[in-house]
Amino acid sequence: MSRRPGTPRLLRQLNDRAALELLLASGPLTRTQLGQETGLSKVTASQLLARLEERRLVHVVGSQAGGRGPNAALYAVVPSSAYALALDIRAAEVTGALADITGQVVGEFTLDPEDTADPVHQITRAVLRLLQTCEVPLERLSACTIGTPGVVDPRTGAVRFSFDLHTWLEDAFHALRTELGPIVRIENDVNLAALAEHAEGAGEDASDFVLIWLGGGGGVGMAIMLDDRIHWGATGGAGEIGYLPVPGAPLPGDVGLPGGYQSLRRTPERPTIAHGFQALVGAQEIRALGETHGFTGKTVGDVLTAAAEAGPAGDGFLDELAERIARGVAAVCVVLDPGLVVLGGEVAESGGDGLAQRVAAAADRIGPNAPQVSVGRVQSPVLRGALLSALQHAREDVFDSTVE
């Protein structure tokens, strides 16, 4: 038996969703404006708004003067109809942000997990305290997205942890899922940063680009945006550029790593062993390169800042660093030809546009299809990307609630 298209129930659901999406995107609208934008009649728009008001998804927030008649009521989505939580969890710092369905951030927190012997408890307590302080009941929290340096399998949501992560991170993710339920989703941190840059940063006008992340803690990663979508790969491992074989870098076998080394975790007895692209541009390697040129600092950002402030005396270090980064950029470009490479992380933030220009020039000398190279523009891009992701899921939850 064939399914009948265009049933009244389905049409009401589609109209309600279209109205909510429009109100979220365009702000308060009158009934007439809503009808004009959606193509609905005045009667249908009135019925739609009545349904959404009854479900407490929209409310009147003011009025707008019109012609001769009375002022028209302005409708908007009820901000408290749903909330989205974002977390950026890493070894040295944990940040969180809570936003209502309109995207307005209502609360944030930052903590240092190294300040306590039980970081897992500290993180879960901070999340629950944030919800309590903002007076958000747990049933109104519709989505939570966590950014992680691990590799997330898009088929199952399982996280494969790299050997350079702290052991307590996995326990923190499981604890949050226990407290908050199945609304918790885990995403790769660099992919989230790319989502933020694509929505409101350096990649805003690009359908295709890659974001290469050079973190101050040693992390090296990449996100791939193709046709306005993140490309995860079959197992979620697309963009693990730290392992990319490049000239001048040892391979895993060269440093004695056994098979299945991805599952190893860093411990004091088993420190990180650099290989591949990360052996050239990891934070420890950049600090070591800086020392050979006479620049030192507590962080990799300090080293880059010192070199930039040194004027011509810092050119040698910055040029060599740019050439190292360009090896990875050129290798990626001969495969993907993205047109735009966005540099993110502490190295990019400290090096700024000057470093990006040096990388672009070096990549042009190495490869046949050199891209434009830019520095990311979004502040706290992993957290911002996690919030945008959580908001998308929260809004889908609200849209689904219109189903009768």
Tab-separated table of C-alpha atoms in Angstrom, residues 17-389:
chain	number	residue	atom	x	y	z
A	17	ARG	CA	9.201	23.275	12.133
A	18	ALA	CA	9.600	25.893	9.412
A	19	ALA	CA	8.150	28.545	11.712
A	20	LEU	CA	10.445	27.635	14.596
A	21	GLU	CA	13.495	27.639	12.336
A	22	LEU	CA	12.506	31.045	10.960
A	23	LEU	CA	11.920	32.534	14.410
A	24	LEU	CA	15.280	31.231	15.634
A	25	ALA	CA	17.085	32.598	12.594
A	26	SER	CA	15.304	35.938	12.177
A	27	GLY	CA	14.154	36.889	15.644
A	28	PRO	CA	10.696	38.110	16.686
A	29	LEU	CA	8.139	38.234	13.866
A	30	THR	CA	4.511	39.166	13.579
A	31	ARG	CA	1.909	36.716	12.329
A	32	THR	CA	1.825	38.545	9.002
A	33	GLN	CA	5.619	38.501	8.632
A	34	LEU	CA	5.712	34.812	9.488
A	35	GLY	CA	3.080	34.101	6.855
A	36	GLN	CA	4.910	36.128	4.227
A	37	GLU	CA	8.237	34.391	4.901
A	38	THR	CA	6.766	30.887	4.918
A	39	GLY	CA	4.092	31.366	2.282
A	40	LEU	CA	1.319	30.412	4.695
A	41	SER	CA	-2.071	32.059	4.800
A	42	LYS	CA	-3.071	34.256	7.735
A	43	VAL	CA	-5.428	31.570	9.007
A	44	THR	CA	-2.776	28.842	8.804
A	45	ALA	CA	-0.153	31.081	10.438
A	46	SER	CA	-2.571	31.908	13.266
A	47	GLN	CA	-3.351	28.229	13.847
A	48	LEU	CA	0.342	27.403	13.779
A	49	LEU	CA	1.209	30.044	16.375
A	50	ALA	CA	-1.644	28.898	18.580
A	51	ARG	CA	-0.314	25.332	18.515
A	52	LEU	CA	3.216	26.447	19.348
A	53	GLU	CA	1.983	28.735	22.130
A	54	GLU	CA	-0.007	25.865	23.622
A	55	ARG	CA	3.159	23.748	23.670
A	56	ARG	CA	5.032	26.699	25.260
A	57	LEU	CA	7.490	26.836	22.394
A	58	VAL	CA	6.690	30.417	21.342
A	59	HIS	CA	5.376	33.450	23.201
A	60	VAL	CA	4.524	37.089	22.605
A	61	VAL	CA	7.477	39.370	23.353
A	62	GLY	CA	6.097	42.728	22.266
A	63	SER	CA	4.192	44.459	19.523
A	64	GLN	CA	4.861	46.283	16.308
A	65	ALA	CA	2.959	49.301	15.003
A	66	GLY	CA	1.307	48.714	11.674
A	67	GLY	CA	-1.334	50.512	9.684
A	68	ARG	CA	-4.666	51.740	10.923
A	69	GLY	CA	-5.445	48.713	13.039
A	70	PRO	CA	-4.073	47.686	16.422
A	71	ASN	CA	-0.408	46.902	16.882
A	72	ALA	CA	0.600	43.418	15.769
A	73	ALA	CA	1.946	40.966	18.344
A	74	LEU	CA	5.575	39.915	17.956
A	75	TYR	CA	6.282	36.225	18.486
A	76	ALA	CA	9.594	34.592	19.457
A	77	VAL	CA	10.798	31.168	20.535
A	78	VAL	CA	10.674	30.663	24.303
A	79	PRO	CA	14.370	30.651	25.300
A	80	SER	CA	13.842	28.216	28.180
A	81	SER	CA	12.145	25.604	26.011
A	82	ALA	CA	15.467	23.775	25.726
A	83	TYR	CA	19.132	24.183	26.636
A	84	ALA	CA	22.431	23.040	25.139
A	85	LEU	CA	25.647	22.317	27.036
A	86	ALA	CA	29.157	22.372	25.566
A	87	LEU	CA	32.368	21.132	27.155
A	88	ASP	CA	35.984	21.305	26.060
A	89	ILE	CA	37.784	18.734	28.189
A	90	ARG	CA	41.536	18.476	28.018
A	91	ALA	CA	44.335	17.568	30.395
A	92	ALA	CA	45.277	21.087	31.498
A	93	GLU	CA	41.926	22.903	31.362
A	94	VAL	CA	38.208	22.209	31.223
A	95	THR	CA	35.743	24.828	29.993
A	96	GLY	CA	31.981	24.662	29.778
A	97	ALA	CA	29.185	26.823	28.388
A	98	LEU	CA	25.408	26.574	28.715
A	99	ALA	CA	23.068	28.244	26.205
A	100	ASP	CA	19.327	28.454	25.782
A	101	ILE	CA	17.638	27.368	22.564
A	102	THR	CA	18.141	30.807	20.993
A	103	GLY	CA	21.920	30.472	21.368
A	104	GLN	CA	22.232	32.964	24.227
A	105	VAL	CA	24.960	31.813	26.628
A	106	VAL	CA	23.541	31.842	30.158
A	107	GLY	CA	26.465	30.388	32.099
A	108	GLU	CA	30.097	29.328	31.815
A	109	PHE	CA	32.856	27.791	33.907
A	110	THR	CA	36.570	27.096	33.689
A	111	LEU	CA	38.549	24.801	35.931
A	112	ASP	CA	41.995	23.300	36.223
A	113	PRO	CA	41.713	19.496	36.556
A	114	GLU	CA	45.259	19.357	37.887
A	115	ASP	CA	44.132	21.193	41.050
A	116	THR	CA	42.514	18.051	42.455
A	117	ALA	CA	43.260	14.380	42.908
A	118	ASP	CA	39.822	13.526	41.486
A	119	PRO	CA	39.288	15.525	38.265
A	120	VAL	CA	36.360	13.322	37.220
A	121	HIS	CA	34.336	14.303	40.281
A	122	GLN	CA	35.421	17.926	39.909
A	123	ILE	CA	34.141	18.093	36.317
A	124	THR	CA	30.785	16.422	36.958
A	125	ARG	CA	30.230	18.608	40.028
A	126	ALA	CA	31.012	21.744	37.992
A	127	VAL	CA	28.472	20.744	35.327
A	128	LEU	CA	25.712	20.058	37.844
A	129	ARG	CA	26.503	23.294	39.682
A	130	LEU	CA	26.267	25.216	36.405
A	131	LEU	CA	22.798	23.788	35.732
A	132	GLN	CA	21.709	24.581	39.294
A	133	THR	CA	23.083	28.142	39.210
A	134	CYS	CA	21.325	28.853	35.914
A	135	GLU	CA	18.129	27.221	37.242
A	136	VAL	CA	17.981	24.735	34.388
A	137	PRO	CA	16.237	21.469	35.290
A	138	LEU	CA	17.887	18.383	33.872
A	139	GLU	CA	14.837	17.569	31.762
A	140	ARG	CA	15.272	20.874	29.899
A	141	LEU	CA	18.846	20.019	28.910
A	142	SER	CA	18.343	18.626	25.413
A	143	ALA	CA	21.924	18.166	24.226
A	144	CYS	CA	25.496	18.076	25.451
A	145	THR	CA	28.518	17.978	23.157
A	146	ILE	CA	31.992	17.250	24.512
A	147	GLY	CA	35.152	18.063	22.597
A	148	THR	CA	37.926	15.496	22.967
A	149	PRO	CA	41.371	15.021	21.444
A	150	GLY	CA	40.413	11.367	20.870
A	151	VAL	CA	39.183	9.813	17.625
A	152	VAL	CA	35.404	9.373	17.528
A	153	ASP	CA	33.987	6.570	15.373
A	154	PRO	CA	31.052	8.123	13.436
A	155	ARG	CA	29.337	4.741	13.154
A	156	THR	CA	29.165	3.939	16.860
A	157	GLY	CA	30.155	7.081	18.766
A	158	ALA	CA	32.933	5.105	20.443
A	159	VAL	CA	36.121	6.985	21.279
A	160	ARG	CA	39.534	5.626	20.424
A	161	PHE	CA	42.037	7.317	22.675
A	162	SER	CA	45.501	8.219	21.469
A	163	PHE	CA	48.513	7.367	23.586
A	164	ASP	CA	49.190	10.975	24.556
A	165	LEU	CA	45.942	11.469	26.513
A	166	HIS	CA	45.624	11.391	30.279
A	167	THR	CA	44.014	8.283	31.726
A	168	TRP	CA	41.221	10.136	33.597
A	169	LEU	CA	39.698	11.663	30.456
A	170	GLU	CA	37.867	8.495	29.476
A	171	ASP	CA	36.421	8.183	32.987
A	172	ALA	CA	35.190	11.796	32.811
A	173	PHE	CA	33.278	11.119	29.600
A	174	HIS	CA	31.617	8.025	31.065
A	175	ALA	CA	30.740	9.872	34.286
A	176	LEU	CA	29.030	12.686	32.360
A	177	ARG	CA	27.016	10.201	30.348
A	178	THR	CA	25.931	8.571	33.599
A	179	GLU	CA	24.833	11.924	35.062
A	180	LEU	CA	23.230	13.460	31.969
A	181	GLY	CA	22.097	10.451	29.988
A	182	PRO	CA	22.147	9.660	26.257
A	183	ILE	CA	22.015	13.351	25.275
A	184	VAL	CA	25.811	13.434	25.725
A	185	ARG	CA	27.733	13.235	22.469
A	186	ILE	CA	31.491	13.185	22.057
A	187	GLU	CA	33.169	14.813	19.070
A	188	ASN	CA	36.751	15.294	18.001
A	189	ASP	CA	37.983	18.674	19.215
A	190	VAL	CA	39.583	19.772	15.937
A	191	ASN	CA	36.434	18.906	13.990
A	192	LEU	CA	34.480	21.096	16.400
A	193	ALA	CA	36.952	23.947	15.896
A	194	ALA	CA	36.422	23.625	12.145
A	195	LEU	CA	32.645	23.806	12.619
A	196	ALA	CA	33.097	27.080	14.504
A	197	GLU	CA	35.442	28.533	11.886
A	198	HIS	CA	33.033	27.492	9.127
A	199	ALA	CA	30.046	29.074	10.877
A	200	GLU	CA	31.585	32.369	11.948
A	201	GLY	CA	35.328	32.450	11.346
A	202	ALA	CA	38.069	32.108	8.759
A	203	GLY	CA	36.218	29.395	6.816
A	204	GLU	CA	32.872	31.175	6.737
A	205	ASP	CA	32.926	31.696	2.976
A	206	ALA	CA	34.567	28.379	2.049
A	207	SER	CA	32.724	25.160	1.269
A	208	ASP	CA	36.041	23.255	1.260
A	209	PHE	CA	38.930	23.860	3.658
A	210	VAL	CA	41.117	22.105	6.181
A	211	LEU	CA	41.986	23.254	9.677
A	212	ILE	CA	45.395	22.202	10.964
A	213	TRP	CA	45.586	22.343	14.755
A	214	LEU	CA	48.955	22.976	16.388
A	215	GLY	CA	48.289	22.899	20.109
A	216	GLY	CA	50.418	24.218	22.920
A	217	GLY	CA	50.159	20.918	24.760
A	218	GLY	CA	51.704	18.977	21.916
A	219	GLY	CA	48.544	17.983	20.063
A	220	VAL	CA	48.604	18.031	16.257
A	221	GLY	CA	45.428	17.362	14.313
A	222	MET	CA	43.395	18.300	11.274
A	223	ALA	CA	39.743	18.676	10.343
A	224	ILE	CA	38.521	18.329	6.768
A	225	MET	CA	35.520	20.312	5.523
A	226	LEU	CA	34.193	19.177	2.144
A	227	ASP	CA	30.984	20.556	0.620
A	228	ASP	CA	30.187	22.315	3.910
A	229	ARG	CA	30.388	19.045	5.862
A	230	ILE	CA	33.009	17.529	8.126
A	231	HIS	CA	34.641	14.483	6.549
A	232	TRP	CA	35.215	11.886	9.291
A	233	GLY	CA	36.406	8.926	7.243
A	234	ALA	CA	35.275	5.324	7.677
A	235	THR	CA	36.448	5.042	11.300
A	236	GLY	CA	36.608	8.711	12.285
A	237	GLY	CA	40.347	8.852	11.722
A	238	ALA	CA	40.374	11.269	8.790
A	239	GLY	CA	42.617	14.193	9.655
A	240	GLU	CA	44.955	12.457	12.101
A	241	ILE	CA	47.752	14.436	10.491
A	242	GLY	CA	50.069	13.973	13.440
A	243	TYR	CA	50.824	10.501	12.095
A	244	LEU	CA	51.383	11.729	8.528
A	245	PRO	CA	54.743	10.539	7.150
A	246	VAL	CA	56.663	13.608	5.988
A	247	PRO	CA	60.309	14.194	5.058
A	248	GLY	CA	62.554	14.612	8.083
A	249	ALA	CA	60.233	12.842	10.539
A	250	PRO	CA	60.661	9.304	11.918
A	251	LEU	CA	58.001	6.644	11.353
A	252	PRO	CA	56.391	4.706	14.246
A	253	GLY	CA	58.669	1.753	13.595
A	254	ASP	CA	61.693	4.023	13.760
A	255	VAL	CA	60.929	4.967	17.375
A	256	GLY	CA	60.072	1.443	18.464
A	257	LEU	CA	56.303	1.668	18.809
A	258	PRO	CA	54.592	-1.754	18.724
A	259	GLY	CA	51.549	-2.661	16.665
A	260	GLY	CA	48.317	-1.181	17.986
A	261	TYR	CA	50.217	1.796	19.436
A	262	GLN	CA	47.116	3.997	19.085
A	263	SER	CA	45.633	2.357	22.184
A	264	LEU	CA	48.575	3.228	24.425
A	265	ARG	CA	48.104	5.972	26.990
A	266	ARG	CA	50.756	8.312	28.251
A	267	THR	CA	52.073	7.591	31.731
A	268	PRO	CA	55.192	8.809	33.584
A	269	GLU	CA	56.772	5.476	32.748
A	270	ARG	CA	55.672	5.627	29.116
A	271	PRO	CA	55.974	9.197	27.790
A	272	THR	CA	54.868	10.380	24.375
A	273	ILE	CA	57.132	9.211	21.551
A	274	ALA	CA	57.030	11.639	18.639
A	275	HIS	CA	56.862	10.379	15.078
A	276	GLY	CA	55.377	11.515	11.784
A	277	PHE	CA	54.380	15.142	11.247
A	278	GLN	CA	54.003	15.696	15.000
A	279	ALA	CA	57.729	15.013	15.414
A	280	LEU	CA	58.335	18.242	13.480
A	281	VAL	CA	55.598	20.555	14.781
A	282	GLY	CA	54.600	19.224	18.192
A	283	ALA	CA	54.953	21.719	21.045
A	284	GLN	CA	58.002	19.996	22.504
A	285	GLU	CA	59.700	19.929	19.116
A	286	ILE	CA	58.940	23.604	18.480
A	287	ARG	CA	60.421	24.568	21.844
A	288	ALA	CA	63.516	22.546	21.014
A	289	LEU	CA	63.774	24.279	17.634
A	290	GLY	CA	63.417	27.636	19.358
A	291	GLU	CA	66.278	26.830	21.720
A	292	THR	CA	68.604	26.134	18.790
A	293	HIS	CA	67.864	29.687	17.606
A	294	GLY	CA	68.221	31.205	21.065
A	295	PHE	CA	64.520	31.544	21.950
A	296	THR	CA	63.105	29.941	25.060
A	297	GLY	CA	59.868	30.162	27.025
A	298	LYS	CA	57.628	28.303	29.395
A	299	THR	CA	55.130	27.626	26.599
A	300	VAL	CA	55.374	27.296	22.856
A	301	GLY	CA	53.476	30.568	22.623
A	302	ASP	CA	56.190	32.295	24.632
A	303	VAL	CA	58.821	31.021	22.202
A	304	LEU	CA	56.919	32.290	19.163
A	305	THR	CA	56.236	35.640	20.785
A	306	ALA	CA	59.891	36.076	21.663
A	307	ALA	CA	60.933	35.298	18.099
A	308	ALA	CA	58.384	37.702	16.623
A	309	GLU	CA	59.480	40.492	18.968
A	310	ALA	CA	63.119	39.903	18.031
A	311	GLY	CA	62.557	41.288	14.543
A	312	PRO	CA	65.039	40.088	11.899
A	313	ALA	CA	66.838	38.013	14.553
A	314	GLY	CA	63.776	35.778	14.778
A	315	ASP	CA	63.400	35.220	11.043
A	316	GLY	CA	65.555	32.105	10.997
A	317	PHE	CA	63.438	30.299	13.596
A	318	LEU	CA	60.118	31.425	12.130
A	319	ASP	CA	61.140	30.497	8.590
A	320	GLU	CA	62.282	27.027	9.672
A	321	LEU	CA	59.079	26.463	11.651
A	322	ALA	CA	56.979	27.624	8.705
A	323	GLU	CA	58.846	25.264	6.392
A	324	ARG	CA	58.124	22.361	8.750
A	325	ILE	CA	54.422	23.211	8.876
A	326	ALA	CA	54.393	23.636	5.096
A	327	ARG	CA	55.497	20.017	4.619
A	328	GLY	CA	52.237	18.856	6.135
A	329	VAL	CA	50.236	21.520	4.313
A	330	ALA	CA	51.709	20.577	0.938
A	331	ALA	CA	51.123	16.862	1.541
A	332	VAL	CA	47.473	17.516	2.357
A	333	CYS	CA	46.978	19.822	-0.610
A	334	VAL	CA	48.227	17.383	-3.239
A	335	VAL	CA	45.517	14.968	-2.046
A	336	LEU	CA	42.591	17.241	-1.169
A	337	ASP	CA	43.400	20.571	-2.872
A	338	PRO	CA	41.166	22.426	-0.380
A	339	GLY	CA	42.065	25.946	-1.505
A	340	LEU	CA	42.120	27.196	2.090
A	341	VAL	CA	44.130	26.017	5.081
A	342	VAL	CA	43.206	27.464	8.466
A	343	LEU	CA	45.814	27.265	11.211
A	344	GLY	CA	44.471	26.834	14.732
A	345	GLY	CA	45.775	26.202	18.239
A	346	GLU	CA	48.282	28.049	20.395
A	347	VAL	CA	51.016	27.971	17.754
A	348	ALA	CA	48.759	29.714	15.222
A	349	GLU	CA	47.417	32.193	17.777
A	350	SER	CA	50.930	33.200	18.820
A	351	GLY	CA	52.404	33.181	15.297
A	352	GLY	CA	49.498	35.145	13.828
A	353	ASP	CA	49.210	36.316	10.252
A	354	GLY	CA	52.981	36.560	9.926
A	355	LEU	CA	53.387	32.828	10.472
A	356	ALA	CA	50.490	32.093	8.094
A	357	GLN	CA	52.177	34.128	5.361
A	358	ARG	CA	55.468	32.283	5.864
A	359	VAL	CA	53.682	28.914	5.696
A	360	ALA	CA	51.874	29.917	2.496
A	361	ALA	CA	55.155	30.967	0.869
A	362	ALA	CA	56.906	27.758	1.916
A	363	ALA	CA	54.003	25.584	0.727
A	364	ASP	CA	54.134	27.354	-2.623
A	365	ARG	CA	57.785	26.324	-2.980
A	366	ILE	CA	57.039	22.699	-2.050
A	367	GLY	CA	53.783	21.781	-3.773
A	368	PRO	CA	52.017	22.481	-7.075
A	369	ASN	CA	48.696	23.702	-5.654
A	370	ALA	CA	49.532	25.980	-2.742
A	371	PRO	CA	46.460	27.141	-0.799
A	372	GLN	CA	45.514	30.350	0.904
A	373	VAL	CA	46.664	30.082	4.527
A	374	SER	CA	44.815	31.917	7.288
A	375	VAL	CA	44.759	31.956	11.076
A	376	GLY	CA	41.538	30.958	12.827
A	377	ARG	CA	39.410	33.879	14.010
A	378	VAL	CA	37.051	32.255	16.521
A	379	GLN	CA	37.894	32.594	20.205
A	380	SER	CA	37.846	29.270	22.083
A	381	PRO	CA	36.931	27.491	18.831
A	382	VAL	CA	36.590	23.988	20.307
A	383	LEU	CA	34.117	25.159	22.950
A	384	ARG	CA	32.280	27.320	20.425
A	385	GLY	CA	32.056	24.454	17.954
A	386	ALA	CA	30.797	22.140	20.685
A	387	LEU	CA	28.105	24.682	21.571
A	388	LEU	CA	27.021	25.053	17.935
A	389	SER	CA	26.841	21.270	17.643
